[in-house]
Coordinates of N, CA and C in Angstrom, one line a residue:
M1 N -33.5 -47.3 24.4 CA -33.1 -48.9 23.8 C -33.4 -48.9 22.4
T2 N -32.6 -48.5 21.9 CA -32.7 -48.7 20.5 C -33.0 -49.8 19.9
N3 N -33.3 -49.9 18.0 CA -35.1 -51.5 17.7 C -33.2 -52.4 17.0
L4 N -32.0 -51.9 17.6 CA -31.4 -52.9 17.2 C -31.2 -53.7 18.8
T5 N -31.1 -52.7 19.4 CA -31.0 -53.0 21.0 C -31.7 -53.9 21.3
T6 N -33.8 -54.0 21.3 CA -34.2 -54.2 22.1 C -34.6 -55.9 20.7
R7 N -34.0 -55.9 20.0 CA -34.2 -56.8 18.8 C -34.1 -58.1 19.7
R8 N -32.3 -57.3 19.9 CA -30.9 -58.7 19.7 C -32.0 -59.2 20.7
T9 N -31.8 -58.2 22.4 CA -32.4 -58.4 24.0 C -33.4 -59.8 23.5
L10 N -34.5 -59.2 22.2 CA -35.2 -60.8 22.5 C -35.1 -61.7 21.3
L11 N -33.6 -61.6 21.0 CA -33.7 -63.1 20.2 C -33.2 -63.5 21.8
G12 N -31.9 -62.5 21.7 CA -31.1 -63.2 22.9 C -31.4 -63.9 24.6
T13 N -32.6 -64.2 24.3 CA -33.7 -64.4 24.7 C -34.1 -65.8 25.0
L14 N -34.0 -65.9 23.4 CA -34.9 -67.4 22.8 C -33.7 -68.1 22.4
I15 N -31.9 -67.2 22.1 CA -31.4 -67.8 22.6 C -30.9 -68.7 24.1
A16 N -30.4 -68.0 24.9 CA -31.0 -68.7 26.0 C -32.1 -69.5 26.0
A17 N -33.4 -70.0 26.3 CA -33.8 -71.3 25.5 C -33.7 -72.3 25.3
C18 N -33.1 -72.0 23.5 CA -32.6 -73.8 22.8 C -32.0 -73.7 23.8
L19 N -29.9 -73.2 24.4 CA -29.5 -73.4 25.0 C -29.2 -74.0 26.2
L20 N -31.1 -73.9 27.0 CA -31.0 -74.8 27.8 C -31.5 -75.7 27.4
H21 N -32.2 -76.2 26.3 CA -32.4 -78.2 26.1 C -31.7 -78.2 25.0
V22 N -30.0 -77.2 24.7 CA -29.5 -78.2 23.2 C -28.4 -79.8 24.6
W23 N -28.8 -80.0 25.9 CA -27.6 -80.8 26.5 C -28.7 -82.3 26.7
A24 N -30.0 -81.8 26.0 CA -31.1 -82.5 26.6 C -31.4 -84.1 25.4
Y25 N -30.2 -83.9 24.0 CA -29.8 -84.6 22.8 C -28.6 -85.0 23.1
F26 N -27.6 -84.5 24.7 CA -26.2 -85.6 24.8 C -26.6 -86.2 25.7
A27 N -27.6 -85.8 26.3 CA -27.7 -86.9 27.9 C -29.0 -86.9 27.6
P28 N -30.3 -87.3 27.0 CA -32.2 -87.4 26.5 C -32.5 -87.9 28.1
Q29 N -32.0 -88.9 28.9 CA -32.7 -90.3 29.7 C -32.5 -88.8 30.6
T30 N -31.1 -87.5 31.9 CA -30.9 -87.3 31.9 C -31.7 -85.9 32.2
W31 N -31.6 -84.7 30.9 CA -32.7 -84.4 30.6 C -33.8 -84.5 30.6
Y32 N -34.7 -85.7 30.3 CA -35.6 -86.5 30.7 C -36.8 -86.2 32.4
E33 N -35.2 -86.5 33.3 CA -35.5 -87.2 34.6 C -35.1 -85.5 35.7
T34 N -34.0 -84.8 34.6 CA -33.9 -83.8 35.7 C -34.8 -82.6 35.1
F35 N -35.4 -82.8 33.8 CA -35.9 -80.7 33.4 C -36.8 -80.0 34.7
P36 N -36.6 -78.8 34.6 CA -36.1 -78.1 34.1 C -34.4 -77.5 34.9
G37 N -33.5 -79.2 36.0 CA -33.0 -78.7 36.5 C -33.1 -78.0 37.7
I38 N -34.3 -77.9 38.2 CA -33.4 -77.3 39.8 C -34.6 -78.2 41.1
G39 N -34.1 -79.6 40.7 CA -35.3 -79.7 41.5 C -36.7 -81.0 42.0
R40 N -37.3 -80.7 39.8 CA -38.3 -80.7 40.1 C -38.6 -81.0 38.3
G41 N -39.1 -82.8 38.5 CA -39.1 -83.8 37.2 C -40.1 -83.3 36.5
W42 N -40.5 -82.4 36.0 CA -41.8 -81.6 35.5 C -41.8 -82.7 34.6
L43 N -41.5 -83.5 33.5 CA -41.2 -84.2 32.1 C -42.0 -85.2 32.7
L44 N -41.5 -86.2 34.0 CA -42.2 -87.2 34.9 C -42.6 -87.7 34.1
R45 N -43.6 -86.6 34.9 CA -45.4 -86.7 35.4 C -46.3 -86.1 33.9
L46 N -45.3 -86.2 32.7 CA -46.1 -86.2 31.4 C -46.6 -87.7 30.4
G47 N -45.0 -88.4 31.2 CA -45.7 -89.7 30.4 C -44.3 -90.3 30.4
P48 N -44.2 -91.3 29.9 CA -43.1 -92.2 30.5 C -42.2 -92.1 28.7
Y49 N -40.9 -92.3 29.0 CA -39.4 -91.5 28.3 C -39.8 -92.2 26.8
S50 N -39.1 -91.1 26.0 CA -39.3 -91.7 24.8 C -38.3 -90.8 24.1
E51 N -36.5 -91.6 23.5 CA -35.2 -91.5 24.0 C -35.9 -90.6 21.9
H52 N -36.4 -91.2 21.3 CA -35.9 -90.4 20.4 C -37.4 -89.3 20.5
L53 N -38.2 -89.2 20.9 CA -39.0 -87.8 21.0 C -38.2 -86.5 21.8
V54 N -37.1 -87.2 22.8 CA -36.5 -85.8 23.0 C -35.7 -85.5 22.3
T55 N -34.7 -86.5 21.8 CA -33.4 -86.3 21.1 C -34.1 -85.1 19.4
D56 N -35.2 -85.7 19.3 CA -36.0 -85.3 18.0 C -36.7 -83.4 18.4
M57 N -37.0 -83.0 20.5 CA -37.4 -82.0 20.7 C -35.8 -81.3 20.6
A58 N -34.9 -82.1 20.8 CA -33.2 -81.3 20.5 C -32.7 -80.5 19.1
A59 N -33.2 -81.1 18.5 CA -32.6 -80.7 17.6 C -32.8 -80.0 16.8
L60 N -34.2 -80.2 17.1 CA -35.4 -78.4 16.9 C -34.4 -77.6 17.2
Y61 N -34.7 -77.4 19.0 CA -34.2 -76.8 19.8 C -32.6 -75.9 19.1
M62 N -31.9 -77.0 18.4 CA -30.7 -77.0 18.3 C -30.9 -75.8 16.5
A63 N -32.0 -76.4 15.9 CA -32.3 -76.3 14.3 C -32.4 -74.1 14.8
M64 N -32.9 -74.3 15.8 CA -34.0 -73.1 16.3 C -32.5 -71.4 16.6
L65 N -31.7 -72.0 17.2 CA -30.9 -71.5 17.5 C -30.1 -70.8 16.5
V66 N -29.4 -72.1 15.8 CA -28.6 -71.8 14.5 C -29.4 -70.9 13.3
V67 N -30.9 -70.4 13.4 CA -31.7 -69.5 12.8 C -32.4 -68.5 13.8
T68 N -32.0 -68.4 14.1 CA -32.0 -67.1 15.3 C -30.9 -66.1 16.2
I69 N -29.7 -67.5 16.2 CA -28.8 -67.2 16.5 C -28.4 -65.5 14.7
A70 N -28.3 -66.2 13.4 CA -28.4 -65.3 12.5 C -29.2 -64.4 13.0
A71 N -30.2 -64.4 13.7 CA -31.7 -63.1 13.9 C -30.3 -62.1 14.4
W72 N -30.7 -63.2 15.2 CA -29.5 -61.7 15.9 C -29.1 -61.3 15.4
R73 N -27.5 -61.4 14.9 CA -26.6 -61.0 13.7 C -26.9 -60.5 12.7
F74 N -28.0 -60.4 12.2 CA -28.7 -59.9 11.4 C -30.4 -58.6 11.5
A75 N -29.5 -58.6 12.9 CA -31.0 -58.0 13.8 C -31.6 -56.6 12.6
D76 N -31.3 -55.8 11.6 CA -31.7 -55.1 10.8 C -32.2 -55.1 10.3
D77 N -32.3 -56.7 9.8 CA -32.9 -57.1 8.7 C -34.1 -57.8 8.8
D78 N -35.3 -56.9 8.5 CA -36.6 -56.9 9.2 C -37.8 -58.4 8.6
R79 N -36.5 -58.8 7.1 CA -37.9 -59.7 6.3 C -37.1 -61.1 7.7
Y80 N -36.0 -61.9 7.8 CA -35.4 -62.3 8.3 C -36.2 -62.0 9.6
V81 N -35.5 -61.4 10.5 CA -35.8 -60.8 11.7 C -37.7 -61.6 11.6
R82 N -38.6 -61.2 10.9 CA -40.1 -61.1 11.3 C -40.1 -62.9 10.9
T83 N -39.4 -62.8 9.9 CA -39.3 -64.2 9.5 C -39.0 -64.8 10.9
V84 N -37.8 -65.2 11.3 CA -38.1 -66.1 12.6 C -38.9 -65.8 13.8
G85 N -39.1 -64.6 13.7 CA -40.3 -64.5 14.5 C -41.8 -65.1 14.8
G86 N -41.6 -65.3 13.3 CA -42.6 -66.6 13.1 C -42.7 -67.6 13.5
A87 N -41.7 -68.0 13.0 CA -41.2 -70.2 13.5 C -41.0 -69.7 14.5
W88 N -41.1 -69.0 15.7 CA -41.3 -69.3 17.0 C -42.3 -68.7 17.9
L89 N -43.5 -67.9 17.2 CA -44.1 -67.8 17.1 C -45.5 -69.0 17.1
A90 N -45.0 -69.9 15.4 CA -45.7 -70.8 15.9 C -45.5 -72.1 16.7
F91 N -44.4 -71.8 17.1 CA -44.0 -73.1 18.2 C -44.2 -72.8 19.2
N92 N -44.1 -71.0 19.9 CA -44.1 -70.9 21.3 C -46.0 -71.0 21.7
C93 N -47.2 -70.4 20.2 CA -48.3 -70.6 20.8 C -48.9 -73.0 20.9
F94 N -48.4 -73.2 20.3 CA -49.0 -74.8 20.9 C -47.5 -74.6 21.8
H95 N -46.6 -75.2 21.9 CA -46.0 -75.6 23.3 C -46.8 -74.4 24.3
L96 N -47.1 -73.7 23.9 CA -48.2 -73.1 25.3 C -49.0 -73.5 25.5
L97 N -50.1 -73.7 24.9 CA -51.1 -74.5 24.3 C -51.2 -75.9 24.9
Y98 N -50.3 -76.9 24.4 CA -49.7 -78.2 25.6 C -50.3 -77.6 26.2
H99 N -49.6 -76.8 26.5 CA -48.9 -76.7 27.9 C -50.5 -76.6 29.5
L100 N -50.8 -76.1 28.9 CA -52.5 -75.3 29.6 C -53.5 -76.4 29.8
R101 N -53.1 -77.1 27.9 CA -54.4 -78.3 28.4 C -53.7 -79.8 29.3
H102 N -52.2 -79.5 30.1 CA -51.9 -80.2 31.3 C -51.0 -79.5 32.3
L103 N -51.4 -78.7 33.1 CA -51.2 -78.8 34.4 C -51.7 -79.2 35.6
S104 N -52.5 -80.2 35.3 CA -52.5 -80.6 36.5 C -51.8 -81.0 37.7
M105 N -50.9 -82.0 37.0 CA -50.2 -82.8 37.7 C -49.0 -81.9 38.9
Y106 N -49.3 -80.0 37.5 CA -48.0 -79.1 39.1 C -48.4 -78.8 39.7
S107 N -48.3 -78.2 40.7 CA -48.2 -77.2 41.9 C -48.8 -75.6 41.0
P108 N -49.2 -74.8 42.0 CA -50.1 -74.0 41.6 C -48.3 -73.0 41.7
G109 N -47.0 -73.1 42.3 CA -46.0 -72.8 42.4 C -45.7 -72.6 40.5
E110 N -45.5 -74.0 40.6 CA -45.1 -74.7 39.2 C -46.5 -74.2 37.8
R111 N -47.4 -74.1 37.8 CA -48.4 -73.8 36.8 C -47.8 -71.6 37.0
V112 N -47.6 -71.3 38.3 CA -47.5 -70.1 37.5 C -46.9 -70.5 36.6
A113 N -45.4 -71.1 37.4 CA -44.3 -71.2 36.3 C -43.8 -71.5 35.0
I114 N -44.9 -72.5 34.1 CA -45.0 -72.7 33.8 C -45.5 -71.3 32.4
V115 N -47.0 -71.6 32.5 CA -47.9 -70.6 32.3 C -46.6 -69.2 31.5
G116 N -46.2 -69.2 32.7 CA -45.1 -67.6 32.6 C -44.5 -67.8 31.6
L117 N -43.6 -68.1 31.9 CA -42.7 -68.5 31.2 C -42.9 -68.6 29.4
L118 N -44.1 -69.8 29.4 CA -44.3 -69.7 28.0 C -44.5 -69.1 27.5
S119 N -45.7 -68.1 27.8 CA -46.0 -67.1 27.7 C -45.5 -65.6 27.2
A120 N -44.6 -65.6 28.4 CA -42.9 -65.2 28.3 C -42.8 -65.0 26.7
L121 N -41.8 -66.2 26.4 CA -41.9 -66.6 25.0 C -42.7 -66.4 24.1
T122 N -44.2 -66.8 24.0 CA -44.7 -66.4 22.9 C -44.7 -65.0 22.7
V123 N -44.9 -63.4 24.0 CA -44.9 -62.2 23.7 C -43.6 -62.1 22.9
I124 N -42.1 -62.2 23.1 CA -41.4 -62.3 23.1 C -41.3 -62.6 21.0
S125 N -41.3 -63.9 20.6 CA -41.9 -64.0 19.4 C -42.3 -63.9 18.9
A126 N -43.4 -62.8 19.0 CA -44.3 -61.5 18.6 C -44.3 -60.4 18.6
V127 N -44.3 -59.9 19.1 CA -42.8 -58.5 18.9 C -41.8 -58.8 18.0
L128 N -41.4 -59.6 17.8 CA -40.5 -59.7 17.3 C -41.3 -59.9 15.3
L129 N -42.7 -59.9 15.4 CA -43.3 -60.0 13.9 C -43.7 -58.3 13.5
I130 N -43.0 -57.6 14.7 CA -43.5 -55.8 14.6 C -42.3 -55.1 13.5
P131 N -42.7 -54.9 12.5 CA -41.4 -54.5 11.7 C -41.3 -52.8 12.4
S132 N -39.4 -52.5 12.2 CA -38.6 -51.9 12.3 C -39.5 -50.4 11.9
P133 N -39.3 -49.1 13.0 CA -39.2 -47.8 11.6 C -37.9 -47.8 11.6
R134 N -38.4 -47.2 9.9 CA -38.2 -47.2 8.9 C -37.3 -46.0 9.3
V135 N -36.0 -45.3 8.5 CA -35.4 -43.6 8.5 C -35.7 -43.1 6.8
H136 N -36.5 -42.4 6.7 CA -36.3 -42.1 5.3 C -36.1 -40.8 5.2
R137 N -34.3 -41.3 4.4 CA -34.2 -40.4 4.0 C -34.3 -40.2 2.2
K138 N -33.5 -38.4 2.5 CA -33.6 -38.3 1.0 C -32.9 -38.6 -0.4
P139 N -32.9 -39.9 -1.8 CA -32.5 -40.1 -2.3 C -31.1 -38.7 -2.6
L140 N -30.7 -39.6 -2.5 CA -28.4 -39.2 -3.7 C -28.3 -38.6 -5.1
E141 N -28.5 -37.1 -4.8 CA -28.8 -36.9 -6.5 C -27.4 -37.1 -7.0
L142 N -27.5 -37.0 -8.0 CA -26.6 -37.5 -8.3 C -26.1 -36.0 -10.0
S143 N -25.1 -35.0 -9.1 CA -24.5 -34.0 -10.5 C -23.9 -34.0 -11.4

């Protein structure tokens, strides 16, 4: 895979993560009661429902969706991709840390899924911080 293809694949994974949360804005209580949508009510176990908290979280994901799509489009721009990667890394590190402290109410399989998915997103974010290799070209000489 080329570096551009790798970056776009990683950014595409983060775009997919955003899309999984957009529906929370439009149906916050349903999202809260059914997330992740596979017959599990993961969020119900974490505390009472708050429409404000759910819609704010969904709005954050939609904002991250916008900048991540732009980074996908301009995947050859180190500064932009690394900035978006840094924002995702900050979010994913704190998100992972929260869930690591609140695993007791989940089954062993759910714990593996939660930690595995959130760890993968954290690693993907960190990889986006790696600068792309530059091709060194001889400057054009005007004669």
